[in-house]
Tab-separated table of C-alpha atoms and ligand atoms in Angstrom:
chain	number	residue	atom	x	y	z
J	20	UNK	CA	-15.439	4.349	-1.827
J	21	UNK	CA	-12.062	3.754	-3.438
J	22	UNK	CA	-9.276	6.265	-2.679
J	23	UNK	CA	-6.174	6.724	-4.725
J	24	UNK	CA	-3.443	8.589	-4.164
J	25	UNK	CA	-2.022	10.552	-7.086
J	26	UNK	CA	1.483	12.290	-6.757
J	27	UNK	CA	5.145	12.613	-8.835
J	28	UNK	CA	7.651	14.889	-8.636
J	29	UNK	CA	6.760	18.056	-10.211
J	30	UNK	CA	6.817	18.048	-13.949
J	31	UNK	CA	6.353	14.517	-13.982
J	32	UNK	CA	2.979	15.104	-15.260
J	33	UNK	CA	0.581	14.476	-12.604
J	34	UNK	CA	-1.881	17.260	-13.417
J	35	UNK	CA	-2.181	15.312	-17.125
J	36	UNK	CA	-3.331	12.132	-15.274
J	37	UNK	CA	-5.584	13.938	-12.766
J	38	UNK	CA	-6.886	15.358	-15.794
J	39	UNK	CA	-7.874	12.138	-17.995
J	40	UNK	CA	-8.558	10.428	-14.421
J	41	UNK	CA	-11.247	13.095	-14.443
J	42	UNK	CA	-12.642	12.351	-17.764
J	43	UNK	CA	-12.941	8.888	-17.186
J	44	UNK	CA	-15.188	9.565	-14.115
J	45	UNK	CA	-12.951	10.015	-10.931
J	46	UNK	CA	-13.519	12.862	-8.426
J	47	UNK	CA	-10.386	14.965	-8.035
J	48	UNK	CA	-9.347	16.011	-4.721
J	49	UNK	CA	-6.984	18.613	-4.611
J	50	UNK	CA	-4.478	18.933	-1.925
J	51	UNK	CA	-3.463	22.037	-2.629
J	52	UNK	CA	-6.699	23.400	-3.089
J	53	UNK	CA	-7.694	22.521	0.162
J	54	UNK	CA	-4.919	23.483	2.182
J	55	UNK	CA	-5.032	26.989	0.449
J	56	UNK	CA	-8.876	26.843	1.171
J	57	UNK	CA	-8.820	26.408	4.956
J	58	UNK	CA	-6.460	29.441	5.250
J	59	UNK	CA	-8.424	31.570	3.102
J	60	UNK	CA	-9.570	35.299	4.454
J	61	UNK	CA	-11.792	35.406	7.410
J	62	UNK	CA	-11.374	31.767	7.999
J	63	UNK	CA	-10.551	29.936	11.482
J	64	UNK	CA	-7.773	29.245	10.237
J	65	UNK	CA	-6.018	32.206	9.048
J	66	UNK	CA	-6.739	33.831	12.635
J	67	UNK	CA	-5.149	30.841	14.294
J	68	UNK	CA	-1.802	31.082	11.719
J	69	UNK	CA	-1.662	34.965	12.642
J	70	UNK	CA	-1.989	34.526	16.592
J	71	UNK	CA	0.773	31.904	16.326
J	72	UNK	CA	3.186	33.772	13.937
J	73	UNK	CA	2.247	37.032	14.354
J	74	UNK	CA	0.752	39.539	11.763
J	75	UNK	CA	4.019	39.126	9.619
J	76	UNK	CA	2.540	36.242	7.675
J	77	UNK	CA	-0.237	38.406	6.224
J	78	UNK	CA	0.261	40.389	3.004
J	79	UNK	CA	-1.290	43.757	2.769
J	80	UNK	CA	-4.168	42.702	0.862
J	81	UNK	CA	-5.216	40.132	4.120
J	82	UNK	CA	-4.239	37.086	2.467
J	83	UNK	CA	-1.368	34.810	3.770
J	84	UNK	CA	2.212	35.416	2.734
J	85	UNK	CA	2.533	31.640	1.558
J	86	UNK	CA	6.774	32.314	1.365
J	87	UNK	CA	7.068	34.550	4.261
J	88	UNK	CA	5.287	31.753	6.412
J	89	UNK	CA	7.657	29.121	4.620
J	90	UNK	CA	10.453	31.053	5.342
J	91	UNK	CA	9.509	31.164	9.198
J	92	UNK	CA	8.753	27.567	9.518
J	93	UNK	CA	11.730	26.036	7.068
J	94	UNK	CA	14.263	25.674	9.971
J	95	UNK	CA	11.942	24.890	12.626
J	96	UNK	CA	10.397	21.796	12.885
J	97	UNK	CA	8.769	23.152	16.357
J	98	UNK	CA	7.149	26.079	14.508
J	99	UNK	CA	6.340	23.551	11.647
J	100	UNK	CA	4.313	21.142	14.150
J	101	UNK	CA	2.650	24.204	15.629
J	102	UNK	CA	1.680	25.196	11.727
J	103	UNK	CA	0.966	21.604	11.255
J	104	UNK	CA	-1.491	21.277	14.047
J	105	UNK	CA	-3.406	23.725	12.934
J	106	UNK	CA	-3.730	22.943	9.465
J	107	UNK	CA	-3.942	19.600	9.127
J	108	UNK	CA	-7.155	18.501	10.843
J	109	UNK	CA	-9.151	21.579	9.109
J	110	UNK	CA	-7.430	20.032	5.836
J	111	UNK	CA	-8.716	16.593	6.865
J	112	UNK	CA	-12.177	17.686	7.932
J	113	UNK	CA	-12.521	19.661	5.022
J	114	UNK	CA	-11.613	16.787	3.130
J	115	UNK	CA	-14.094	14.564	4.949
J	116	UNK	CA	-16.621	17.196	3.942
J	117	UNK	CA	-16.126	16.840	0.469
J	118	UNK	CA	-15.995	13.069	0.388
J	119	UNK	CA	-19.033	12.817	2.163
J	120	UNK	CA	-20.733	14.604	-0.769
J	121	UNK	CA	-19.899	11.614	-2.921
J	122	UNK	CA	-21.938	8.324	-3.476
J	123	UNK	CA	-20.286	5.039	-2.692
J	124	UNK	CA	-19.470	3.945	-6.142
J	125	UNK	CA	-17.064	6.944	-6.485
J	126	UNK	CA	-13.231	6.965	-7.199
J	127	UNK	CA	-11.939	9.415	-5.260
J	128	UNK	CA	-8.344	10.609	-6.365
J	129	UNK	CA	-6.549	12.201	-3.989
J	130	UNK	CA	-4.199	14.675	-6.406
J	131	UNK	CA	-1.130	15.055	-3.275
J	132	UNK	CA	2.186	16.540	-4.617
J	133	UNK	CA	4.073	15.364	-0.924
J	134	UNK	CA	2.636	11.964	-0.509
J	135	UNK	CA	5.395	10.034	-0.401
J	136	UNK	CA	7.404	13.561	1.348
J	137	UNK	CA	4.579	13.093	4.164
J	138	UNK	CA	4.022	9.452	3.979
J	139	UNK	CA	0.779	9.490	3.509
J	140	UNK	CA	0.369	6.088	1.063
J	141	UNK	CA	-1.009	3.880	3.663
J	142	UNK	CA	-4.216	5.772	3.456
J	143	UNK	CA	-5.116	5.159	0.110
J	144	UNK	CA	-6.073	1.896	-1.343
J	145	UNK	CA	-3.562	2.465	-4.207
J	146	UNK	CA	-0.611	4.777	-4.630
J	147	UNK	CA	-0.057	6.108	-8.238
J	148	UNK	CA	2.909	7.422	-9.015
J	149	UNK	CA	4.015	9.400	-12.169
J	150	UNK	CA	7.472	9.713	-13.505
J	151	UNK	CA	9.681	10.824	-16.165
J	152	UNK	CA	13.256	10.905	-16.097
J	153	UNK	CA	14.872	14.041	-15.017
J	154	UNK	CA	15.869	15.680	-17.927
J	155	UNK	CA	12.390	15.207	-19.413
J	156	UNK	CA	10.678	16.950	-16.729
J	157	UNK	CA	13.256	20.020	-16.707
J	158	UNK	CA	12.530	20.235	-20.746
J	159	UNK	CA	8.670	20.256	-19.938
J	160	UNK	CA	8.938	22.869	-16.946
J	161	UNK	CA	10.853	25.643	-18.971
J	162	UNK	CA	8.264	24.975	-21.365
J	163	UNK	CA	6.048	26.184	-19.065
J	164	UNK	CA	8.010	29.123	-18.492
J	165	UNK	CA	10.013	27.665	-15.733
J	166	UNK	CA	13.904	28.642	-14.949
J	167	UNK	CA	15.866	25.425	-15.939
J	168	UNK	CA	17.885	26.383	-12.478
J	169	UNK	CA	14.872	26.891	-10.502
J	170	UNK	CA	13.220	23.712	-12.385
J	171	UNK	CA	16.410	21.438	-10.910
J	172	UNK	CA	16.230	22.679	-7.516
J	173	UNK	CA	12.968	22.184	-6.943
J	174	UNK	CA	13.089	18.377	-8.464
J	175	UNK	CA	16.592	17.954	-5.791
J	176	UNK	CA	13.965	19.061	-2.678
J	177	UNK	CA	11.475	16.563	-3.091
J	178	UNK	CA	11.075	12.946	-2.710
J	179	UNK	CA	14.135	10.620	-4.771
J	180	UNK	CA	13.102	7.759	-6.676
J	181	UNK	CA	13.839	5.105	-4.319
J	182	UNK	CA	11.325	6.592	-1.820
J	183	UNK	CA	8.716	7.087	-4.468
J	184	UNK	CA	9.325	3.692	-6.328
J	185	UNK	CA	8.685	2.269	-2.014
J	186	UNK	CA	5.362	3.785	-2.128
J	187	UNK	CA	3.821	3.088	-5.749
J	188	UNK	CA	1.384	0.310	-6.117
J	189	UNK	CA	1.203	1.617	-9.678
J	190	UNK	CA	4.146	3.330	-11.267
J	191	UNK	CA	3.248	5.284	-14.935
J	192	UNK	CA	6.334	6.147	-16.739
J	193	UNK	CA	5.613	9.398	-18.378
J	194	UNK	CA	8.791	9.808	-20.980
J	195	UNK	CA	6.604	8.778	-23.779
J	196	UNK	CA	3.734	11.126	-25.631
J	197	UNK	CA	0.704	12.398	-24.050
J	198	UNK	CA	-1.218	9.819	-25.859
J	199	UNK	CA	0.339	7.019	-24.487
J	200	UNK	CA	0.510	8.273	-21.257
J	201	UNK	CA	-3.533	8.520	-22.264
J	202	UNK	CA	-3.723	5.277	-23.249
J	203	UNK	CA	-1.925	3.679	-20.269
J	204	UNK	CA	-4.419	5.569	-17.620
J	205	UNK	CA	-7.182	3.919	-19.550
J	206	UNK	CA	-6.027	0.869	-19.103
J	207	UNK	CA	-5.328	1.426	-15.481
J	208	UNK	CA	-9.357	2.843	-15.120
J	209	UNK	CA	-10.789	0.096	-17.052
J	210	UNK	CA	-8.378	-2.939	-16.136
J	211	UNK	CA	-7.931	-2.295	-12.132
J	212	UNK	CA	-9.346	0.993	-10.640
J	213	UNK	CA	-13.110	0.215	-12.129
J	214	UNK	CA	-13.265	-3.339	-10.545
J	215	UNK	CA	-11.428	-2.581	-7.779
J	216	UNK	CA	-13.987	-0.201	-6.537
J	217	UNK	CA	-16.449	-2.469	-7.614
J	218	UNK	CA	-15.194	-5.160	-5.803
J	219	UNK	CA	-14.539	-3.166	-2.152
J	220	UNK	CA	-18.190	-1.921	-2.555
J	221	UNK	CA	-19.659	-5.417	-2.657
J	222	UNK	CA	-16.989	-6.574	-0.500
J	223	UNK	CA	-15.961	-9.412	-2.852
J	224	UNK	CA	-12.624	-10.605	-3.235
J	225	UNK	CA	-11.509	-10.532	-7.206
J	226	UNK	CA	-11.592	-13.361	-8.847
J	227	UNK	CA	-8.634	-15.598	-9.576
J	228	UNK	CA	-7.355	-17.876	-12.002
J	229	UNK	CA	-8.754	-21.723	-11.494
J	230	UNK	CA	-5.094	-23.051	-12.532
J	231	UNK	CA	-2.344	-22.659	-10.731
J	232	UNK	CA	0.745	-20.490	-11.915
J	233	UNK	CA	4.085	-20.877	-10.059
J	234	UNK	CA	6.181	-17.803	-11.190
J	235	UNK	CA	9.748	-17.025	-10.636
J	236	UNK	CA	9.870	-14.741	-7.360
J	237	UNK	CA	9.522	-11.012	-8.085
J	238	UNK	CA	12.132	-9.021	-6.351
J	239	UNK	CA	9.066	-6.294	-5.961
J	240	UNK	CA	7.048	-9.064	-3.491
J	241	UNK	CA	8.451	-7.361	0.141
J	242	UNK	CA	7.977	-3.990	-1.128
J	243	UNK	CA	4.500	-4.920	-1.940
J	244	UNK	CA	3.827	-6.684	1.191
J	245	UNK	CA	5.220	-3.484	2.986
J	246	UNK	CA	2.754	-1.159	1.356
J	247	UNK	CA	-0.046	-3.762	2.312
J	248	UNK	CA	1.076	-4.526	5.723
J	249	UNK	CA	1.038	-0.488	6.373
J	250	UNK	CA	-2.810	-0.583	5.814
J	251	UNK	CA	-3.701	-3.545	7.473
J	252	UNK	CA	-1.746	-1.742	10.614
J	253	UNK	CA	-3.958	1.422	10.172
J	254	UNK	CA	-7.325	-0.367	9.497
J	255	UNK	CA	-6.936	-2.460	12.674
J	256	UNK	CA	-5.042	-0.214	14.674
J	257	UNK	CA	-4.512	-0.560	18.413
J	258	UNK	CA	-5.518	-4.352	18.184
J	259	UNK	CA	-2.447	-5.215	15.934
J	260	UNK	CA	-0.276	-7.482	18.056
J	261	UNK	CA	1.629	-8.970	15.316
J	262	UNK	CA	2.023	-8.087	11.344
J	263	UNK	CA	3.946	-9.840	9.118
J	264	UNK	CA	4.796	-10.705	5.378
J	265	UNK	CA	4.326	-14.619	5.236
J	266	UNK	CA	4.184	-17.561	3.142
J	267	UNK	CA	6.448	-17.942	-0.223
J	268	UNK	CA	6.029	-14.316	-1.475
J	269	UNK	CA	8.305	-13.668	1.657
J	270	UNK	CA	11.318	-15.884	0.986
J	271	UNK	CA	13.519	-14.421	-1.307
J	272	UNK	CA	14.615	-17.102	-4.511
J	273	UNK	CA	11.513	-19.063	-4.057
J	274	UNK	CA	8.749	-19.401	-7.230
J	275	UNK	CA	5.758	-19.157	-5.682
J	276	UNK	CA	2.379	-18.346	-6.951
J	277	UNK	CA	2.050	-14.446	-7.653
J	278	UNK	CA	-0.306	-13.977	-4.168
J	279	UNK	CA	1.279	-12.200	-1.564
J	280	UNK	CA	0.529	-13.882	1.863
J	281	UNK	CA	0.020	-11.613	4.982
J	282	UNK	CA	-0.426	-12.269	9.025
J	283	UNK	CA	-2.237	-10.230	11.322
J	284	UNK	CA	-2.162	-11.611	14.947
J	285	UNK	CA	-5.228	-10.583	16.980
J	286	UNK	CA	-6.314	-10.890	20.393
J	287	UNK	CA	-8.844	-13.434	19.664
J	288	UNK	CA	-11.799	-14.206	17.060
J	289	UNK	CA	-13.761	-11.683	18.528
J	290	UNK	CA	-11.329	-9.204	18.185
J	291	UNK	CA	-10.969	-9.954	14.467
J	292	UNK	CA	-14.570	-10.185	13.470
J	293	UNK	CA	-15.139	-6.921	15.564
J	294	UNK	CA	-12.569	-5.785	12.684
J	295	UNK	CA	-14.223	-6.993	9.877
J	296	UNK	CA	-15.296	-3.895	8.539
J	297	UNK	CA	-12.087	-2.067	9.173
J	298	UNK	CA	-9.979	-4.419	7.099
J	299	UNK	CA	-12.951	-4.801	4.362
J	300	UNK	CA	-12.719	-1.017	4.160
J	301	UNK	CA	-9.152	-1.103	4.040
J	302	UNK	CA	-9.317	-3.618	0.548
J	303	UNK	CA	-9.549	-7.099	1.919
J	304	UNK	CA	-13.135	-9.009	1.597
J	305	UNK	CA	-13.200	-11.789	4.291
J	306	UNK	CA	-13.928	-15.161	2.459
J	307	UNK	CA	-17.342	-16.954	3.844
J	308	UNK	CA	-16.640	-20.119	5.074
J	309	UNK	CA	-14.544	-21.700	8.533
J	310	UNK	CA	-10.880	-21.566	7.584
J	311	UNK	CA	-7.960	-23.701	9.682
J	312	UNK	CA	-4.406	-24.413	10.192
J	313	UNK	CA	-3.119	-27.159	10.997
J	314	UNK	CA	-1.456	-27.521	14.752
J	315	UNK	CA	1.954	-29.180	15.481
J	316	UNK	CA	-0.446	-32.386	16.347
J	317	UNK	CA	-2.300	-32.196	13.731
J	318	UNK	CA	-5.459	-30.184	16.070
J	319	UNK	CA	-7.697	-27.646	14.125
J	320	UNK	CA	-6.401	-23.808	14.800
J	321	UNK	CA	-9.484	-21.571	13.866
J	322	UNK	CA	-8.891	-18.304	11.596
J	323	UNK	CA	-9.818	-16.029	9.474
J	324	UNK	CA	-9.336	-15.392	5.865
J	325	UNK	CA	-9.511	-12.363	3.504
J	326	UNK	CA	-8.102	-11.808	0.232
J	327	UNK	CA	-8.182	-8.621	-1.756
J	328	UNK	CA	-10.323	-6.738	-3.555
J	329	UNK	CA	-7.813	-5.420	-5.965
J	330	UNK	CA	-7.791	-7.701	-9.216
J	331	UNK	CA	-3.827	-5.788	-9.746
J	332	UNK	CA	-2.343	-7.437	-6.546
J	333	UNK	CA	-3.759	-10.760	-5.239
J	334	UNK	CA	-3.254	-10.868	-1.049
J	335	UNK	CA	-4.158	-13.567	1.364
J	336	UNK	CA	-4.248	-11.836	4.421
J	337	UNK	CA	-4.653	-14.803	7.258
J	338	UNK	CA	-5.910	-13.250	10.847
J	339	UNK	CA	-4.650	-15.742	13.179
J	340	UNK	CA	-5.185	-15.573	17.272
J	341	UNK	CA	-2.371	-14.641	19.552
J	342	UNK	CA	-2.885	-18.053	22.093
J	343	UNK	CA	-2.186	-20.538	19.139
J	344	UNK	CA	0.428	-21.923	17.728
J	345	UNK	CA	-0.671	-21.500	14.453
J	346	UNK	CA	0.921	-18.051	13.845
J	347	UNK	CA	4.390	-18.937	15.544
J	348	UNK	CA	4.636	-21.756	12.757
J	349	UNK	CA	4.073	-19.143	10.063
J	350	UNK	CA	7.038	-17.229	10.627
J	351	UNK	CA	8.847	-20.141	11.765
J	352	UNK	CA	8.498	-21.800	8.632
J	353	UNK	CA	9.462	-18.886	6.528
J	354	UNK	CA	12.521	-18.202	8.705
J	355	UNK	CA	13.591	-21.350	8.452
J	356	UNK	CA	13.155	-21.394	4.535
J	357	UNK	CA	14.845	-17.823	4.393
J	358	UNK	CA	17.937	-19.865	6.164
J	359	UNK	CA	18.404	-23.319	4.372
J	360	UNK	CA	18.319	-22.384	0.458
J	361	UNK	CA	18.481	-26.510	-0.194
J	362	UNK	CA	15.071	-26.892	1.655
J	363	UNK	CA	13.842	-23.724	-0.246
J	364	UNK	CA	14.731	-25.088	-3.437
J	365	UNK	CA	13.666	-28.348	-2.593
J	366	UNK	CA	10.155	-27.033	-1.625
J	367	UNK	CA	10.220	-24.804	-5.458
J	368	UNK	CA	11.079	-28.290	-7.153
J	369	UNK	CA	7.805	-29.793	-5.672
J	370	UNK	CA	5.687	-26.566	-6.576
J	371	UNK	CA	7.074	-26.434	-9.818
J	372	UNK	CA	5.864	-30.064	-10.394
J	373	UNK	CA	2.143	-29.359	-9.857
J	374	UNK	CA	2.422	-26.417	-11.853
J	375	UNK	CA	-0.939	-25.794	-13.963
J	376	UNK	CA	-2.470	-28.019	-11.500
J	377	UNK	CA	-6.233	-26.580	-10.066
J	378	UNK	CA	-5.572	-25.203	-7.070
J	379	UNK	CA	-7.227	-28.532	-4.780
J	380	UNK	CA	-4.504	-30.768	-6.564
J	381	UNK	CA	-1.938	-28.251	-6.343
J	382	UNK	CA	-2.260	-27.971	-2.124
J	383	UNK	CA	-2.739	-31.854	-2.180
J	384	UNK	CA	0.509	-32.162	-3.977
J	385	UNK	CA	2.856	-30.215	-1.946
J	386	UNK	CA	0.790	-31.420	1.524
J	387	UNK	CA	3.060	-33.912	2.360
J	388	UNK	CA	6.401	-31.998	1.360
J	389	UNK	CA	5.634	-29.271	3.896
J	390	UNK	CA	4.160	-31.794	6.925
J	391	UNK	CA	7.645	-33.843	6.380
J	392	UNK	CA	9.805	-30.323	5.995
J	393	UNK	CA	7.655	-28.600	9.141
J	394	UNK	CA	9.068	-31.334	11.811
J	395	UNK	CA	12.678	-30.500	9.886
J	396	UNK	CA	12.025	-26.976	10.482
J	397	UNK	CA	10.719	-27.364	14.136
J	398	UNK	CA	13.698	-29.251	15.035
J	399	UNK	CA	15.275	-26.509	13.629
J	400	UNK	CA	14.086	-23.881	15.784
J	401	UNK	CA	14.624	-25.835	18.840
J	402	UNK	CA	18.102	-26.221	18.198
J	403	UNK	CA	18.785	-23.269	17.062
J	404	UNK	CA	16.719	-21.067	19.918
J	405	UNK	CA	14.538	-19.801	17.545
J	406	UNK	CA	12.153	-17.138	18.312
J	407	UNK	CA	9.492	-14.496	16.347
J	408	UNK	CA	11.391	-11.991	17.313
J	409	UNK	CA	15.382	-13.845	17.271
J	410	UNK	CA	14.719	-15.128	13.608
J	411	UNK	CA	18.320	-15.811	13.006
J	412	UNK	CA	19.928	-14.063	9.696
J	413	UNK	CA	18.450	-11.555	7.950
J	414	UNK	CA	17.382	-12.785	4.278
J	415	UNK	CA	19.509	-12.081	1.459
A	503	ADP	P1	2.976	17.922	-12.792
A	503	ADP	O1	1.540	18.119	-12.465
A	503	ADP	O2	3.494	16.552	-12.432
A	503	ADP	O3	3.903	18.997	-12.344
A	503	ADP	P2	2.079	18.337	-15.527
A	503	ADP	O4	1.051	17.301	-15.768
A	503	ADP	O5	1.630	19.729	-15.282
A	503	ADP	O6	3.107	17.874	-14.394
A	503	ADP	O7	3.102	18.297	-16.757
A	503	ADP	C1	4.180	19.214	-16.863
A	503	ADP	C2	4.204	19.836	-18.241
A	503	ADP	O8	4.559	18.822	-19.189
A	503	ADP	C3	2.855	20.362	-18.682
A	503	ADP	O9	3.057	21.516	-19.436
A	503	ADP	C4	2.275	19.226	-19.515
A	503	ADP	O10	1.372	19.688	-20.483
A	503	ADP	C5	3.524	18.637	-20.154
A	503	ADP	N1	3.434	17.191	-20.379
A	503	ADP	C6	2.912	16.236	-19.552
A	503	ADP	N2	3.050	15.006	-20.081
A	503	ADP	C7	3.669	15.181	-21.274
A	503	ADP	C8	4.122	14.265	-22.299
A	503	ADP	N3	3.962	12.936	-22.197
A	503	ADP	N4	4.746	14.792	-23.365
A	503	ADP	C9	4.935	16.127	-23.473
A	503	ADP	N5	4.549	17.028	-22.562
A	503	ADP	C10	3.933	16.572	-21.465
């Protein structure tokens, strides 16, 4: 099932895409429905918030004083945990409950007002974020009978841009009319959501173009990979020895070819195809087939190779084993790139020129650039003491 994570700062307009999200055939999740749910009267949960904070948090009628409760946990983040543990895995299981109620085809949206607060985006397969400028959203919340005063403080407590702009795979700018706001969702159903979820349940990567297109790098790429990398980390867990953005995507001033190229380092093969699921769960269909590197003399490295599911954001994620060299020359390589900017521009001068190319004549092309500029680059990180983990400067 496809999971997306809906949230913007309040006003922004989130309920309005929840609501044509609904329309169009996605099952809403509410957060904060649920967490009011599993602290309802004469639940578990309710007695376990009074034995830990004392019959003070209940309001005459029985229910919980939602503010009185705030109040006592807002300087405390020990008496927050303590609320925390209690709450959160009867919000999760209850969650689980009501997923499990759904058939696989479904889009679930998870409507979660502190998503990016709590950061919870790595457990969706896409992050939606609304937004509207500031003013906008103070003009909409007294129109809803909102204090303009109380309207900016609560837009200073939450989550700033930069934070939320970090976590959105899809950002919808809401400053516009309701219609286009409409028309934009629609889009985003019909153009990404729809065959995403089609493609994760048939575990098939989306397609991609037969000709290649060398673009002009996207300043957006290691954000991107970040978000990625954060689910890859979660769907393989413990096993994770290694993850890293790779490949051109992760070299800042080089065109490359809009895919975003990931690493996960693994035990071994068994390790990874003992994953498979995980990371085809997580968005990323493994592509049939045996798939090698190269070695430093010229030996066969086996690995494995998925690429995503979402048509909106093309990945190659590359599972490579720990006991080869194979992954070492990965970051190697982009290190080195990331330090000479004539051997990066060199290397964009030789993509460029098999621009348009299909994609056979495109790798032929470039093949004997990058065997010549590899030996550069190993002599490189001999000389220089290079190491995975001592990659010399930071890019800039
Ligand atoms: P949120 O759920 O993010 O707090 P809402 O979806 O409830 O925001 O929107 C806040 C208010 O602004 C609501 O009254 C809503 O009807 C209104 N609104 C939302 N989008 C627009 C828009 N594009 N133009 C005008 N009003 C809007």
């Amino acid at each position: 099932m496809l999971t997306l994570g809906l949230t913007g700062g309040i006003g922004a307009g989130k309920s309005t895409v929840a609501g044509r999200l609904a329309r169009l055939g996605a099952e809403i999740v509410d957060a904060d429905v649920i967490a009011r749910e599993v602290v309802q009267p004469g639940t578990e949960g309710l007695a376990e918030v009074v034995e830990a904070f004392g019959a003070q948090v209940l309001l005459p009628d029985g229910t919980l004083d939602r503010p009185g409760l705030a109040r006592i946990v807002f300087g405390s983040s020990a008496q927050r945990e303590r609320l925390n543990a209690i709450l959160h895995p009867r919000i999760a299981a209850r969650t689980a409950q009501l997923l499990a109620t759904l058939p696989a085809e479904a889009v679930a949206v998870y409507d979660m007002p502190l998503l990016v607060e709590n950061r919870l985006g790595d457990g969706y397969h896409l992050v939606v974020v609304v937004d509207a400028a500031e003013d906008v959203r103070v003009r909409r919340l007294t129109g809803r009978g909102l204090d303009p005063a109380d309207a900016r403080a609560r837009i200073a407590a939450q989550a700033d841009d930069a934070a939320r702009r970090a976590a959105a795979d899809v950002w919808l700018d809401n400053s516009g009319s309701p219609e286009a706001l409409h028309e934009t969702v629609d889009r985003l159903w019909r153009e990404r959501i729809l065959p995403f979820a089609a493609n994760l349940q048939a575990r098939r990567r989306a397609p991609r173009p037969d000709r290649v297109s060398v673009q002009q790098p996207a300043a957006d790429w290691p954000r991107q990979a970040d978000r990625l990398l954060a689910r890859v980390r979660r769907a393989a867990g413990d096993a994770v020895l290694r993850a890293d953005h790779t490949g051109s995507t992760a070299v800042p001033g080089l065109p490359a070819k809009d895919i975003v190229d990931l690493q996960l380092v693994l035990a071994d093969l068994a390790v990874a195809d003992r994953l498979q699921s995980r990371l085809e769960d997580a968005g990323f269909a493994r592509l049939p087939g045996a798939w090698r590197d190269q070695g430093p003399d010229g030996q066969p490295l086996e690995k494995r190779l998925y690429a995503a599911c979402d048509p909106g954001r093309p990945v190659h994620l590359h599972v490579r084993v720990a006991d080869g060299p194979a992954w070492r020359d990965q970051l190697m390589f982009r290190d080195w790139l990331r330090g000479h900017p004539a051997e990066r521009d060199g290397y964009a001068a030789v993509k460029l020129a098999a621009q348009g190319a299909d994609i056979d004549t495109y790798l032929e092309r470039k093949s004997p650039w990058i065997v010549a500029a590899l030996s550069r680059a190993r002599a490189w990180a001999v000389g220089s003491g290079w190491t995975p983990d001592n990659p010399g400067p930071e890019p800039g």
